Short mmCIF file of C-alpha atoms in Angstrom, two decimals:
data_model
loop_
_atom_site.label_atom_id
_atom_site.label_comp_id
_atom_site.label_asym_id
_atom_site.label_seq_id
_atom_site.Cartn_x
_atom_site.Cartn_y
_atom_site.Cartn_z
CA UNK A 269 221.28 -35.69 54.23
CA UNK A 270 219.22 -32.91 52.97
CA UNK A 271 215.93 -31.49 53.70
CA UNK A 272 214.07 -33.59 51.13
CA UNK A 273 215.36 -36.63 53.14
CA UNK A 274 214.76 -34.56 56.66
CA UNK A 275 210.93 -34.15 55.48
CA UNK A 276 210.34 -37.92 54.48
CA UNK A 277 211.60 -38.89 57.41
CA UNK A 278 209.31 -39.35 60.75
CA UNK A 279 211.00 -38.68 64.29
CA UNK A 280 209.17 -41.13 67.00
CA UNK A 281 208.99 -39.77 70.29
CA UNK A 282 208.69 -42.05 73.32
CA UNK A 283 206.61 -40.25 75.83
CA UNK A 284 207.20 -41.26 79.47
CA UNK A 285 203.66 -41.39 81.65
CA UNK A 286 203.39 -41.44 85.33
CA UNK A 287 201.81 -45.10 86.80
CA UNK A 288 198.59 -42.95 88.12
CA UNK A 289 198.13 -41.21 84.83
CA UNK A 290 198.23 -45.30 83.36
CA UNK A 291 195.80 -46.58 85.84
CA UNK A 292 193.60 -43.92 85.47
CA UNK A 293 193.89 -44.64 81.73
CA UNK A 294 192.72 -48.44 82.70
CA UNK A 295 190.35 -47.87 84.64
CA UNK A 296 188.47 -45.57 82.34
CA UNK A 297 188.46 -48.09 79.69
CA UNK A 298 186.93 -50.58 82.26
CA UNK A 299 184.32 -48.40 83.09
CA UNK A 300 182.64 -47.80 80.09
CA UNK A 301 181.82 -51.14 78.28
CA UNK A 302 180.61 -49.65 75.29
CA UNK A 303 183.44 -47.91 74.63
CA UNK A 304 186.92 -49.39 72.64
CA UNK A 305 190.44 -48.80 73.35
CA UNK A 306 190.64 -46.39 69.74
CA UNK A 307 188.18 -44.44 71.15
CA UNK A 308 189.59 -44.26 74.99
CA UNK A 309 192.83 -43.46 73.39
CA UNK A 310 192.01 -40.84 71.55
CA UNK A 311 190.00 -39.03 74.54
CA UNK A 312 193.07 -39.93 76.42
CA UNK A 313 195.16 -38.17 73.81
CA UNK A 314 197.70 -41.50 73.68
CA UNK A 315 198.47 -44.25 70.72
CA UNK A 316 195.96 -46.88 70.89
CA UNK A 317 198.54 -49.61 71.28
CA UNK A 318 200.01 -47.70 74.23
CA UNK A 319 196.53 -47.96 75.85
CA UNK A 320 196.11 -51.75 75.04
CA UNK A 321 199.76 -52.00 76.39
CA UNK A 322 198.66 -50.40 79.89
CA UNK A 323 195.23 -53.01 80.02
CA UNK A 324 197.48 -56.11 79.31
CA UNK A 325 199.80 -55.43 81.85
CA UNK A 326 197.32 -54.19 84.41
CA UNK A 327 195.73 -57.69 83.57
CA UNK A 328 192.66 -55.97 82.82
CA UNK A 329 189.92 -58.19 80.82
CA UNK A 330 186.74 -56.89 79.26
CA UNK A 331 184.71 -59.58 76.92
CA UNK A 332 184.24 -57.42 73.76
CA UNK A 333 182.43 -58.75 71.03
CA UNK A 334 181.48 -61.67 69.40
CA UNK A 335 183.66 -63.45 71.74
CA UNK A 336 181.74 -62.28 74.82
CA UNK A 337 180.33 -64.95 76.79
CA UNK A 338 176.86 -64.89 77.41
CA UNK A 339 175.15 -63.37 80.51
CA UNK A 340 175.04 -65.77 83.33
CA UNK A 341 170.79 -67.06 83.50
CA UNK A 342 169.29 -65.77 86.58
CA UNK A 343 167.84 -68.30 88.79
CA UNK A 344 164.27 -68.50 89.36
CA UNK A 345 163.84 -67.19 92.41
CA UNK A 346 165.70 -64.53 92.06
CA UNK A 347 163.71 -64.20 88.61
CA UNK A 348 160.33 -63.42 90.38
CA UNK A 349 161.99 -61.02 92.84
CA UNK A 350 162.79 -59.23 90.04
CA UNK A 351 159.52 -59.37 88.32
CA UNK A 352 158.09 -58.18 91.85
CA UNK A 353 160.39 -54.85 91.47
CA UNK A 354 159.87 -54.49 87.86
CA UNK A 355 155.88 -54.12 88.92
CA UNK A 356 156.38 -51.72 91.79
CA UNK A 357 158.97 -49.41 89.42
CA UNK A 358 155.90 -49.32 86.67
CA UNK A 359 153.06 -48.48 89.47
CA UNK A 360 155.76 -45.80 90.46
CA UNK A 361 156.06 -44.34 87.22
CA UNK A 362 151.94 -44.18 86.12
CA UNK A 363 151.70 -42.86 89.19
CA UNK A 364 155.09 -40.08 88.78
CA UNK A 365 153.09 -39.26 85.43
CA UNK A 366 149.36 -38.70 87.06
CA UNK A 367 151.20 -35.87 89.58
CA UNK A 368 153.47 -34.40 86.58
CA UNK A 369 150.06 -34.21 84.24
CA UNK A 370 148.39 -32.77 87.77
CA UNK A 371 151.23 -30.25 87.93
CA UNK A 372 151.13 -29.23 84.25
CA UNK A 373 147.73 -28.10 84.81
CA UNK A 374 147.72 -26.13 88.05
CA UNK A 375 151.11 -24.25 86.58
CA UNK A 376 148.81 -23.40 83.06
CA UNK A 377 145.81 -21.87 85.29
CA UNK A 378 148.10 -20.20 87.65
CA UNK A 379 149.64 -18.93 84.23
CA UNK A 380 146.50 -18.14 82.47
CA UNK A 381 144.94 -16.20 86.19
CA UNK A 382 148.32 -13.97 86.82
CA UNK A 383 148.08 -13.08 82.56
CA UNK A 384 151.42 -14.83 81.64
#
């Protein structure tokens, strides 16, 4: 064998992780929906197949894709107590926006009195 052959070829070194270091792996990937194992992986600094390894044996299961079911309907009831909240958060913000415009202009005349 000579260098040529040394060059071409490519060593493969298995890489020994500790279980924590694994599950942490997991349960990042479960925690962020949007994100895919390539991308997890390559945060993580580990071969995406090692990754998908870890979520398959952890018996971890995400829906990804066109494959993902559908989001379970919300029953009517629960519907209108939603609807109820979704009012109170949008009175809550107008009115978060009337004290932030308020604010605005007392800190411009304070500004505009002290020569700022």
């Amino acid at each position: 064998m000579d260098l040529e052959d040394l060059r071409d070829r490519r060593v493969v070194v298995m890489k020994h992780y500790p279980p924590e270091f694994k599950a942490d792996a997991v349960a990042l990937y479960e925690s962020r929906p949007a994100a895919t194992i390539k991308q997890v992986a390559a945060h993580l600094g580990v071969n995406p197949q090692t990754l998908r390894n870890w979520i398959r044996a952890a018996g971890a299961n995400r829906s990804r894709g066109r494959r993902a079911a559908a989001p379970p309907s919300v029953p009517a009831a629960s519907a209108s107590v939603l609807e109820a909240e979704n009012a109170a958060l949008r009175r809550e913000d107008a009115e978060l926006k009337k004290e932030r415009e308020i604010l605005r202009k007392a800190a411009r005349y304070f500004a505009s009195e002290t020569g700022w």
